[in-house]
């Protein structure tokens, strides 16, 4: 419930929606460190 309080959501369902969206977007996130892996 700590994350729910931090985000200011009254309902845990709202927090779960955001967590689901964040998990979907995680696969699309590119780290600048990924470019360094092939440069050595």
PDB file as gemmi writes it, atoms N, CA and C in Angstrom:
CRYST1    1.000    1.000    1.000  90.00  90.00  90.00 P 1                      
ATOM      1  N   UNK A   1       0.829  -1.198   0.000  1.00  0.00           N  
ATOM      2  CA  UNK A   1       0.000   0.000   0.000  1.00  0.00           C  
ATOM      3  C   UNK A   1       0.868   1.255   0.000  1.00  0.00           C  
ATOM      4  N   UNK A   2       2.133   1.137   0.221  1.00  0.00           N  
ATOM      5  CA  UNK A   2       3.018   2.295   0.257  1.00  0.00           C  
ATOM      6  C   UNK A   2       3.052   3.022  -1.078  1.00  0.00           C  
ATOM      7  N   UNK A   3       3.145   2.286  -2.176  1.00  0.00           N  
ATOM      8  CA  UNK A   3       3.159   2.906  -3.499  1.00  0.00           C  
ATOM      9  C   UNK A   3       1.836   3.618  -3.774  1.00  0.00           C  
ATOM     10  N   UNK A   4       0.750   3.017  -3.381  1.00  0.00           N  
ATOM     11  CA  UNK A   4      -0.564   3.639  -3.546  1.00  0.00           C  
ATOM     12  C   UNK A   4      -0.617   4.973  -2.812  1.00  0.00           C  
ATOM     13  N   UNK A   5      -0.122   5.014  -1.602  1.00  0.00           N  
ATOM     14  CA  UNK A   5      -0.101   6.262  -0.827  1.00  0.00           C  
ATOM     15  C   UNK A   5       0.821   7.292  -1.472  1.00  0.00           C  
ATOM     16  N   UNK A   6       1.985   6.842  -1.930  1.00  0.00           N  
ATOM     17  CA  UNK A   6       2.951   7.739  -2.559  1.00  0.00           C  
ATOM     18  C   UNK A   6       2.360   8.399  -3.804  1.00  0.00           C  
ATOM     19  N   UNK A   7       1.616   7.618  -4.596  1.00  0.00           N  
ATOM     20  CA  UNK A   7       1.007   8.147  -5.815  1.00  0.00           C  
ATOM     21  C   UNK A   7      -0.268   8.931  -5.534  1.00  0.00           C  
ATOM     22  N   UNK A   8      -0.782   8.820  -4.317  1.00  0.00           N  
ATOM     23  CA  UNK A   8      -1.972   9.568  -3.941  1.00  0.00           C  
ATOM     24  C   UNK A   8      -3.267   8.978  -4.462  1.00  0.00           C  
ATOM     25  N   UNK A   9      -3.249   7.678  -4.739  1.00  0.00           N  
ATOM     26  CA  UNK A   9      -4.453   7.021  -5.245  1.00  0.00           C  
ATOM     27  C   UNK A   9      -5.328   6.563  -4.083  1.00  0.00           C  
ATOM     28  N   UNK A  10      -6.613   6.852  -4.171  1.00  0.00           N  
ATOM     29  CA  UNK A  10      -7.550   6.411  -3.141  1.00  0.00           C  
ATOM     30  C   UNK A  10      -7.868   4.928  -3.285  1.00  0.00           C  
ATOM     31  N   UNK A  11      -7.866   4.439  -4.522  1.00  0.00           N  
ATOM     32  CA  UNK A  11      -8.216   3.043  -4.792  1.00  0.00           C  
ATOM     33  C   UNK A  11      -6.996   2.279  -5.293  1.00  0.00           C  
ATOM     34  N   UNK A  12      -6.806   1.078  -4.772  1.00  0.00           N  
ATOM     35  CA  UNK A  12      -5.688   0.252  -5.218  1.00  0.00           C  
ATOM     36  C   UNK A  12      -5.846  -0.124  -6.696  1.00  0.00           C  
ATOM     37  N   UNK A  13      -7.073  -0.153  -7.189  1.00  0.00           N  
ATOM     38  CA  UNK A  13      -7.306  -0.481  -8.592  1.00  0.00           C  
ATOM     39  C   UNK A  13      -6.624   0.529  -9.518  1.00  0.00           C  
ATOM     40  N   UNK A  14      -6.620   1.796  -9.138  1.00  0.00           N  
ATOM     41  CA  UNK A  14      -5.959   2.829  -9.937  1.00  0.00           C  
ATOM     42  C   UNK A  14      -4.461   2.574  -9.987  1.00  0.00           C  
ATOM     43  N   UNK A  15      -3.884   2.229  -8.861  1.00  0.00           N  
ATOM     44  CA  UNK A  15      -2.455   1.933  -8.810  1.00  0.00           C  
ATOM     45  C   UNK A  15      -2.137   0.731  -9.691  1.00  0.00           C  
ATOM     46  N   UNK A  16      -2.979  -0.279  -9.663  1.00  0.00           N  
ATOM     47  CA  UNK A  16      -2.752  -1.475 -10.470  1.00  0.00           C  
ATOM     48  C   UNK A  16      -2.794  -1.155 -11.961  1.00  0.00           C  
ATOM     49  N   UNK A  17      -3.659  -0.229 -12.376  1.00  0.00           N  
ATOM     50  CA  UNK A  17      -3.713   0.183 -13.783  1.00  0.00           C  
ATOM     51  C   UNK A  17      -2.384   0.800 -14.184  1.00  0.00           C  
ATOM     52  N   UNK A  18      -1.866   1.689 -13.359  1.00  0.00           N  
ATOM     53  CA  UNK A  18      -0.589   2.335 -13.672  1.00  0.00           C  
ATOM     54  C   UNK A  18       0.551   1.327 -13.699  1.00  0.00           C  
ATOM     55  N   UNK A  19       0.557   0.387 -12.781  1.00  0.00           N  
ATOM     56  CA  UNK A  19       1.608  -0.627 -12.760  1.00  0.00           C  
ATOM     57  C   UNK A  19       1.560  -1.479 -14.013  1.00  0.00           C  
ATOM     58  N   UNK A  20       0.361  -1.802 -14.478  1.00  0.00           N  
ATOM     59  CA  UNK A  20       0.212  -2.599 -15.693  1.00  0.00           C  
ATOM     60  C   UNK A  20       0.760  -1.835 -16.894  1.00  0.00           C  
ATOM     61  N   UNK A  21       0.448  -0.564 -17.007  1.00  0.00           N  
ATOM     62  CA  UNK A  21       0.942   0.273 -18.103  1.00  0.00           C  
ATOM     63  C   UNK A  21       2.460   0.377 -18.035  1.00  0.00           C  
ATOM     64  N   UNK A  22       2.998   0.540 -16.834  1.00  0.00           N  
ATOM     65  CA  UNK A  22       4.450   0.653 -16.674  1.00  0.00           C  
ATOM     66  C   UNK A  22       5.153  -0.633 -17.098  1.00  0.00           C  
ATOM     67  N   UNK A  23       4.567  -1.790 -16.792  1.00  0.00           N  
ATOM     68  CA  UNK A  23       5.163  -3.059 -17.195  1.00  0.00           C  
ATOM     69  C   UNK A  23       5.167  -3.184 -18.710  1.00  0.00           C  
ATOM     70  N   UNK A  24       4.096  -2.759 -19.369  1.00  0.00           N  
ATOM     71  CA  UNK A  24       4.026  -2.813 -20.830  1.00  0.00           C  
ATOM     72  C   UNK A  24       5.070  -1.905 -21.461  1.00  0.00           C  
ATOM     73  N   UNK A  25       5.307  -0.742 -20.888  1.00  0.00           N  
ATOM     74  CA  UNK A  25       6.251   0.222 -21.437  1.00  0.00           C  
ATOM     75  C   UNK A  25       7.701  -0.154 -21.149  1.00  0.00           C  
ATOM     76  N   UNK A  26       7.924  -0.993 -20.168  1.00  0.00           N  
ATOM     77  CA  UNK A  26       9.282  -1.369 -19.780  1.00  0.00           C  
ATOM     78  C   UNK A  26      10.014  -2.037 -20.942  1.00  0.00           C  
ATOM     79  N   UNK A  27       9.324  -2.822 -21.748  1.00  0.00           N  
ATOM     80  CA  UNK A  27       9.946  -3.485 -22.890  1.00  0.00           C  
ATOM     81  C   UNK A  27      10.374  -2.491 -23.957  1.00  0.00           C  
ATOM     82  N   UNK A  28       9.762  -1.318 -24.001  1.00  0.00           N  
ATOM     83  CA  UNK A  28      10.071  -0.312 -25.012  1.00  0.00           C  
ATOM     84  C   UNK A  28      11.161   0.654 -24.567  1.00  0.00           C  
ATOM     85  N   UNK A  29      11.553   0.567 -23.312  1.00  0.00           N  
ATOM     86  CA  UNK A  29      12.543   1.488 -22.770  1.00  0.00           C  
ATOM     87  C   UNK A  29      13.938   1.104 -23.244  1.00  0.00           C  
ATOM     88  N   UNK A  30      14.683   2.079 -23.745  1.00  0.00           N  
ATOM     89  CA  UNK A  30      16.039   1.848 -24.222  1.00  0.00           C  
ATOM     90  C   UNK A  30      17.009   2.524 -23.264  1.00  0.00           C  
ATOM     91  N   UNK A  31      17.986   1.778 -22.842  1.00  0.00           N  
ATOM     92  CA  UNK A  31      19.000   2.316 -21.944  1.00  0.00           C  
ATOM     93  C   UNK A  31      20.197   2.784 -22.758  1.00  0.00           C  
ATOM     94  N   UNK A  32      20.795   3.921 -22.428  1.00  0.00           N  
ATOM     95  CA  UNK A  32      22.012   4.359 -23.114  1.00  0.00           C  
ATOM     96  C   UNK A  32      23.147   3.350 -22.954  1.00  0.00           C  
ATOM     97  N   UNK A  33      23.091   2.557 -21.910  1.00  0.00           N  
ATOM     98  CA  UNK A  33      24.130   1.553 -21.691  1.00  0.00           C  
ATOM     99  C   UNK A  33      24.047   0.409 -22.697  1.00  0.00           C  
ATOM    100  N   UNK A  34      22.880   0.206 -23.301  1.00  0.00           N  
ATOM    101  CA  UNK A  34      22.742  -0.834 -24.313  1.00  0.00           C  
ATOM    102  C   UNK A  34      23.676  -0.578 -25.493  1.00  0.00           C  
ATOM    103  N   UNK A  35      23.898   0.668 -25.842  1.00  0.00           N  
ATOM    104  CA  UNK A  35      24.771   1.018 -26.962  1.00  0.00           C  
ATOM    105  C   UNK A  35      26.228   0.716 -26.634  1.00  0.00           C  
ATOM    106  N   UNK A  36      26.595   0.741 -25.369  1.00  0.00           N  
ATOM    107  CA  UNK A  36      27.974   0.487 -24.972  1.00  0.00           C  
ATOM    108  C   UNK A  36      28.341  -0.990 -25.013  1.00  0.00           C  
ATOM    109  N   UNK A  37      27.369  -1.863 -24.928  1.00  0.00           N  
ATOM    110  CA  UNK A  37      27.643  -3.296 -24.898  1.00  0.00           C  
ATOM    111  C   UNK A  37      28.361  -3.766 -26.160  1.00  0.00           C  
ATOM    112  N   UNK A  38      27.997  -3.245 -27.305  1.00  0.00           N  
ATOM    113  CA  UNK A  38      28.598  -3.684 -28.560  1.00  0.00           C  
ATOM    114  C   UNK A  38      29.803  -2.877 -28.983  1.00  0.00           C  
ATOM    115  N   UNK A  39      30.192  -1.857 -28.232  1.00  0.00           N  
ATOM    116  CA  UNK A  39      31.257  -0.963 -28.680  1.00  0.00           C  
ATOM    117  C   UNK A  39      32.644  -1.366 -28.195  1.00  0.00           C  
ATOM    118  N   UNK A  40      32.761  -2.389 -27.372  1.00  0.00           N  
ATOM    119  CA  UNK A  40      34.085  -2.723 -26.833  1.00  0.00           C  
ATOM    120  C   UNK A  40      34.858  -3.684 -27.679  1.00  0.00           C  
TER     121      UNK A  40                                                      
END                                                                             
